[in-house]
Coordinates of C-alpha atoms in Angstrom, one line a residue:
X1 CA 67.4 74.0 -139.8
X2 CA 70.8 72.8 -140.3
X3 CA 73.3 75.8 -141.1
X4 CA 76.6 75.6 -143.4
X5 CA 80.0 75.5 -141.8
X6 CA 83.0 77.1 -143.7
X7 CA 83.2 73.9 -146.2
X8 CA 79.6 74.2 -146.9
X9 CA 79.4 70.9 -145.3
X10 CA 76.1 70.8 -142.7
X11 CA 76.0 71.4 -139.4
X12 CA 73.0 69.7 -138.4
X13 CA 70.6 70.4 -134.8
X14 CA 70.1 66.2 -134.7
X15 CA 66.7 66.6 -132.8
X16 CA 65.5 69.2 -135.4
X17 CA 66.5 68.4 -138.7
X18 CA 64.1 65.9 -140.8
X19 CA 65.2 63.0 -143.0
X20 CA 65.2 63.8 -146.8
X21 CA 61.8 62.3 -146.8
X22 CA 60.1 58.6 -146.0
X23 CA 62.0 55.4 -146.2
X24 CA 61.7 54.3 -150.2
X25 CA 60.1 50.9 -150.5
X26 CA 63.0 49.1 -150.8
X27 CA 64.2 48.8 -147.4
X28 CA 62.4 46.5 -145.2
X29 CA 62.8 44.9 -142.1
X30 CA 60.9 42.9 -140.0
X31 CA 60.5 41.2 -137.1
X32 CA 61.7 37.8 -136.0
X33 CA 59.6 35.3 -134.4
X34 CA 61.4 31.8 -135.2
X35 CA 63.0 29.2 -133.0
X36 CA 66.6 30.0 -134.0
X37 CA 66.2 33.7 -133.6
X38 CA 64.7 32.5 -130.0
X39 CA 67.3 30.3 -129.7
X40 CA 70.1 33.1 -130.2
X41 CA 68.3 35.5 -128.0
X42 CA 68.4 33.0 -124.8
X43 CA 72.0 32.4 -125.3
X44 CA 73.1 36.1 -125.4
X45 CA 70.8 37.0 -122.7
X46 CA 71.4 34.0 -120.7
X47 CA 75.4 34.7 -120.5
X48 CA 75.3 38.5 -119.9
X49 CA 76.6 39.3 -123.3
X50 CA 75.7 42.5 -125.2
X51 CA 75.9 42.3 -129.2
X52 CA 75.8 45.1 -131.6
X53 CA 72.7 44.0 -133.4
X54 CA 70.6 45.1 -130.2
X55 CA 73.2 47.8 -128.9
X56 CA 73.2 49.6 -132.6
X57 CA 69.2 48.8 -133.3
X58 CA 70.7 46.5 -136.2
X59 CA 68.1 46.6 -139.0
X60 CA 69.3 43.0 -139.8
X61 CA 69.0 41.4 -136.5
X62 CA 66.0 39.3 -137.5
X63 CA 67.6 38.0 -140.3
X64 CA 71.2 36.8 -138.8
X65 CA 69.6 35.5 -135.4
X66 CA 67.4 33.8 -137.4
X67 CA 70.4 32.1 -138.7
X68 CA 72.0 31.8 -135.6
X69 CA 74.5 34.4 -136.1
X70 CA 75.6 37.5 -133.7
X71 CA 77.8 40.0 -133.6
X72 CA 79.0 39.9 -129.8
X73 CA 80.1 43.8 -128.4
X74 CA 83.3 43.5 -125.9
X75 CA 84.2 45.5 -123.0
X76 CA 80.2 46.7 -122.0
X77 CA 77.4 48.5 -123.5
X78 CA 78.9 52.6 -122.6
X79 CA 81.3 54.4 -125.4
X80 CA 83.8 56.9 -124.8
X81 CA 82.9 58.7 -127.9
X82 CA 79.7 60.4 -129.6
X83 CA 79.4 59.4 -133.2
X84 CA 76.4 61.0 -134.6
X85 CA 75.4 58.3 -136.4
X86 CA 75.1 55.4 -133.7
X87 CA 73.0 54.3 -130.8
X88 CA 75.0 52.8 -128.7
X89 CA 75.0 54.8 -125.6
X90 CA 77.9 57.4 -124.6
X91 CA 79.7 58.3 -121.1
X92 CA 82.2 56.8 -118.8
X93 CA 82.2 53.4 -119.0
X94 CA 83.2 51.6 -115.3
X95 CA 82.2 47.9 -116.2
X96 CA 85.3 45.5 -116.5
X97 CA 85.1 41.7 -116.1
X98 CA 87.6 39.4 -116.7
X99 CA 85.6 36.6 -117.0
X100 CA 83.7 38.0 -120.1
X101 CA 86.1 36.4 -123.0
X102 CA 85.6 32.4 -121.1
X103 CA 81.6 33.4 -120.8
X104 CA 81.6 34.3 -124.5
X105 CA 83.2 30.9 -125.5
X106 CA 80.5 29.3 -123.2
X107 CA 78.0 31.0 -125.3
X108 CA 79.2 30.4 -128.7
X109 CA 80.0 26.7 -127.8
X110 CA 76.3 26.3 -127.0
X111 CA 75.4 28.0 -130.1
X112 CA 77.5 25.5 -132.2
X113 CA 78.6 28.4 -134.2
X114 CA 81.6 28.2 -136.8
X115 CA 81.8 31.7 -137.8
X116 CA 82.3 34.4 -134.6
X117 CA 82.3 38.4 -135.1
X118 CA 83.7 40.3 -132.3
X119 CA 83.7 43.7 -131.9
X120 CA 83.9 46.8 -128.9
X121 CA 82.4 49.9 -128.0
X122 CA 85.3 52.6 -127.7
X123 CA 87.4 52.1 -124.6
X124 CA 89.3 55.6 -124.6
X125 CA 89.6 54.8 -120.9
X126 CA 91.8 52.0 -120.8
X127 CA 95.5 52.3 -121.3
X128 CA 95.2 49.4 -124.0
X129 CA 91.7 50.7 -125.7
X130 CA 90.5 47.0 -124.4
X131 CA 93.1 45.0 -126.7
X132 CA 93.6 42.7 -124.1
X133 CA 90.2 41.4 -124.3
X134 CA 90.0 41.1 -127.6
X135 CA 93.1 39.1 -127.3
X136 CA 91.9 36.9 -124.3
X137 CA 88.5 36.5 -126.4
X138 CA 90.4 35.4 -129.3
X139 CA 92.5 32.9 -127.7
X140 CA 89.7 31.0 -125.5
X141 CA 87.8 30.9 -128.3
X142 CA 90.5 29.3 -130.9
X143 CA 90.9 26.9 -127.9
X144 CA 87.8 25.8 -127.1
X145 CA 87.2 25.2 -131.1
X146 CA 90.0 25.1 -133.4
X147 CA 89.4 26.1 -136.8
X148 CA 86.7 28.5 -135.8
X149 CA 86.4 31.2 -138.1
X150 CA 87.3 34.4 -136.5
X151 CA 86.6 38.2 -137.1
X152 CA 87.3 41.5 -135.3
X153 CA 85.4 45.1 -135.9
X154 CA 88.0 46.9 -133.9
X155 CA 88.1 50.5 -132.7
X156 CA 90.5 52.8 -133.6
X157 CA 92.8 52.4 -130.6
X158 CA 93.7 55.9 -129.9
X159 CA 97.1 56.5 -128.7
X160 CA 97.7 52.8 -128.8
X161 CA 97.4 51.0 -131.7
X162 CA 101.3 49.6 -131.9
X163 CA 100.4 47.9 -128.2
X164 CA 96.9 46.9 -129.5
X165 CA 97.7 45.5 -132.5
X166 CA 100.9 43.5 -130.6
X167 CA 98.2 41.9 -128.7
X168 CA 96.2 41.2 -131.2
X169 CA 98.6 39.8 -133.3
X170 CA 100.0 37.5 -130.7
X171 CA 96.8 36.2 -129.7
X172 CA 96.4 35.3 -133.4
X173 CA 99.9 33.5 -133.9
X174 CA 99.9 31.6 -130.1
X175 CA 96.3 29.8 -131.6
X176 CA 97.7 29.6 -135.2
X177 CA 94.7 31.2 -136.5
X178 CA 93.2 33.4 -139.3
X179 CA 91.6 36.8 -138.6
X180 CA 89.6 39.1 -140.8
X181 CA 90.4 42.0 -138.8
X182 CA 87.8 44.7 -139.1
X183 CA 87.8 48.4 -138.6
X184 CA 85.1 50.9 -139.9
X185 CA 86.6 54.2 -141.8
X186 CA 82.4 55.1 -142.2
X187 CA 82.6 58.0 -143.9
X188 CA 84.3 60.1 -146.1
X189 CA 87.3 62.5 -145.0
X190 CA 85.2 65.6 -145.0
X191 CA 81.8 64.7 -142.9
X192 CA 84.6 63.4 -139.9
X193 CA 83.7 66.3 -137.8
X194 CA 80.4 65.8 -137.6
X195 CA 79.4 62.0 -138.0
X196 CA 82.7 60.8 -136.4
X197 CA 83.6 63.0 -133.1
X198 CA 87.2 62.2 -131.8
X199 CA 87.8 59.8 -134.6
X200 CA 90.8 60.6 -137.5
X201 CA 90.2 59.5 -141.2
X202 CA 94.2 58.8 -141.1
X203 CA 94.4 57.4 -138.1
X204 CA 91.7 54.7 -139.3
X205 CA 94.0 54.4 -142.3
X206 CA 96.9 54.0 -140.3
X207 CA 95.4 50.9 -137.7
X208 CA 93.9 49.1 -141.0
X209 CA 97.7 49.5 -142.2
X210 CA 98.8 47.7 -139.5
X211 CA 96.6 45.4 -139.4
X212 CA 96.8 44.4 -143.4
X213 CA 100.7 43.4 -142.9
X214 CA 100.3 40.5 -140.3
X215 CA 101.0 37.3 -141.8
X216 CA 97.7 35.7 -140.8
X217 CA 95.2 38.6 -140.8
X218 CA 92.6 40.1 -143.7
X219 CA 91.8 43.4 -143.4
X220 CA 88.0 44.7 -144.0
X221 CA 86.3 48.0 -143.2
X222 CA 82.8 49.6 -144.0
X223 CA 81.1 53.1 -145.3
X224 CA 77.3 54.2 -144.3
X225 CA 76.3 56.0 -147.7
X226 CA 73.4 58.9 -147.8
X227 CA 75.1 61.6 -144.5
X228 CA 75.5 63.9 -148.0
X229 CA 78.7 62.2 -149.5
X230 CA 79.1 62.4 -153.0
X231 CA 80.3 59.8 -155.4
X232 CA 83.7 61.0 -156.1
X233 CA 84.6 61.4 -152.1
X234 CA 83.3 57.5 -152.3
X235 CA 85.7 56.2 -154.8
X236 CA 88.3 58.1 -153.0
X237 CA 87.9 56.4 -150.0
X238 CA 87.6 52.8 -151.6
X239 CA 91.2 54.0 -153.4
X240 CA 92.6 54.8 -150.1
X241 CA 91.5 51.7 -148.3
X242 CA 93.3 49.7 -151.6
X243 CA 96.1 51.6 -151.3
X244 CA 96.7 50.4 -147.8
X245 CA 96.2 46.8 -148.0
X246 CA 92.2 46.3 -147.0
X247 CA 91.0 43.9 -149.4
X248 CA 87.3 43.2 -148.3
X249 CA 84.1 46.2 -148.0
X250 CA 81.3 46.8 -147.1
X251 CA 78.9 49.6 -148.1
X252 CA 75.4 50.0 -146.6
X253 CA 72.7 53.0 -146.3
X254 CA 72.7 55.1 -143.6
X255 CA 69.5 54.6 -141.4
X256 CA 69.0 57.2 -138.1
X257 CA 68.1 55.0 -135.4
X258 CA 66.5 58.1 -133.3
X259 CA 65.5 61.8 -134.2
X260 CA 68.7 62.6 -132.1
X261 CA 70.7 61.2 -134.4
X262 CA 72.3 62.8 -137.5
X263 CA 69.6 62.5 -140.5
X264 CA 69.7 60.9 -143.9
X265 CA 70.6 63.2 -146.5
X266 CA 70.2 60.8 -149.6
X267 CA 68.5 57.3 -149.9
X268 CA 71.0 55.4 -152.0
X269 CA 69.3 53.3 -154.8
X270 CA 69.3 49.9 -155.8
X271 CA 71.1 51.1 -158.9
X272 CA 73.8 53.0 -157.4
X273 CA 74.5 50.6 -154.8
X274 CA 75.3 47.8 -157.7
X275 CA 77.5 50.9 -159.4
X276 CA 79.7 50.9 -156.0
X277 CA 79.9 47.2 -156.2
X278 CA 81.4 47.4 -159.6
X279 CA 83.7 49.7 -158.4
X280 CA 84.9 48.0 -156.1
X281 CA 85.6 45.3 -157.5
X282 CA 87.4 47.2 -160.4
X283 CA 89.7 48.2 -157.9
X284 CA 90.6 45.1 -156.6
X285 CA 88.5 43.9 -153.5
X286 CA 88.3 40.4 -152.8
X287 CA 84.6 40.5 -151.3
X288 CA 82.4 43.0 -151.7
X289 CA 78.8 43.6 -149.8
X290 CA 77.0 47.1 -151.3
X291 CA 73.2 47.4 -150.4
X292 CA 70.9 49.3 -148.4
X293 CA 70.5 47.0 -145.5
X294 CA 74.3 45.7 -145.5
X295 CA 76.0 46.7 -142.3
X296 CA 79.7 45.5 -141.3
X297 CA 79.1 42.3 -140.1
X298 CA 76.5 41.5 -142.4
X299 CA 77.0 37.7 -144.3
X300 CA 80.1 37.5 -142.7
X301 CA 80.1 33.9 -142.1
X302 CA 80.6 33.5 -145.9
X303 CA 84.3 34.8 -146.1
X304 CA 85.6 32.1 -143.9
X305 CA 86.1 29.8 -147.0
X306 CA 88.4 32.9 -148.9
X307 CA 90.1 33.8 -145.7

């Protein structure tokens, strides 16, 4: 059973504590058996690559392969950090190659894609929080392929996000790109603690800041809806990440990829989902994704053309 901390906010056993009940019939995923989903899985496979969608247990990962899209994870498959929320594994990372940002642009050449998300596991590890590589990645890629549309789902960059976002940015100006440059507040202010473990609601704020002033950069983040936040706490969020200069969002419903994970408090319906939209919008965001199966990266090949 989960108990009530001092906020009444719950404290939940993740192994013991059930969802709010079964899955409502309007989330649905399936499986994907066509050539291009075949096609995506041989070239991520092929070049050593790890990618969110199989890392996080994507519940769209049929869908983009199928379209010949992937989210490609940076700097191994280990995190420094425990979210509650995600699968991606957790302990002390030792992998490190330098050749991973020229086999990326291998694989994306032979992909023929136009559109590339990039993102990391947490690198609390390095004395850069793996900047570099998403600088190096950034670079090979706008060279092999100029004009390539280009995103980042960064981490936080603890205790280095004035060096990490220097890098960044100076990859971004040396290939006179664009960037939508992604970073994931998740969740509102008060459930921190217990979905986001040695992660800062301001320090988010403050690296999505940063990266909203850069001349050449759009700034985007995400929430997971149904952990037990309420509407208000929502709004507030979307206000905050307005007030700091993030001009696209994405909202999505929370699914637990394992009985270890944290569970769903609320199943977020059709309706509501269309109310956040509307929000959103009404305060000012430029693009907008709100729906149960909508994830960070999901559709993102379609802001290239308001980038």
């Amino acid at each position: 059973m989960a108990q009530q901390s001092d906020k009444n906010r719950p404290v939940f056993d993740h192994s013991a504590t059930p969802n709010v009940g079964r899955m409502p019939a309007w989330i649905r995923q399936r499986l994907g058996g066509d050539t291009q989903y075949a096609a995506t899985a041989d070239a991520v496979h092929q070049h050593a690559l790890n990618t969110v969608c199989e890392e996080a247990r994507c519940p769209n990962r049929a869908e983009c392969w199928s379209r010949g899209t992937a989210t490609f994870m940076l700097l191994g498959d280990t995190c420094t950090r425990a979210c509650g929320f995600c699968a991606v594994k957790t302990g002390r990372p030792t992998w490190f190659d330098d050749g991973e940002p020229a086999r990326l642009a291998d694989a994306v050449s032979g992909m023929g894609l136009d559109y590339v998300v990039l993102t990391s596991v947490n690198r609390d590890d390095l004395a850069d929080g793996g900047a570099a590589v998403f600088a190096a990645t950034l670079r090979e890629l706008a060279r092999r392929k100029p004009g390539i549309g280009l995103e980042i789902l960064t981490p936080d960059f603890h205790g280095c996000q004035a060096q990490a976002v220097e890098a960044i940015d100076q990859a971004i100006r040396a290939a006179d790109t664009r960037l939508v440059w992604g970073h994931n507040v998740e969740t509102v202010p008060a459930l921190y603690k217990t979905v986001r473990k040695g992660s800062d609601y301001r320090r988010s704020l403050d690296l999505l800041a940063r990266a909203a002033r850069l001349p050449n950069v759009e700034a985007k983040s995400a929430l997971m809806l149904g952990l037990g936040e309420s509407r208000d706490e929502v709004v507030a969020v979307l206000r905050d990440l307005r007030a700091v200069g993030v001009r696209r969002v994405s909202l999505g419903q929370y699914l637990r990829p394992t009985r270890y994970h944290l569970p769903v408090k609320d199943y977020v319906t059709p309706a509501q989902f269309d109310a956040y939209h509307a929000e959103a919008r009404a305060l000012g965001f430029a693009w907008v994704k709100a729906g149960a199966l909508v994830r960070s990266s999901y559709h993102a090949e379609e802001q290239q053309a308001i980038v």
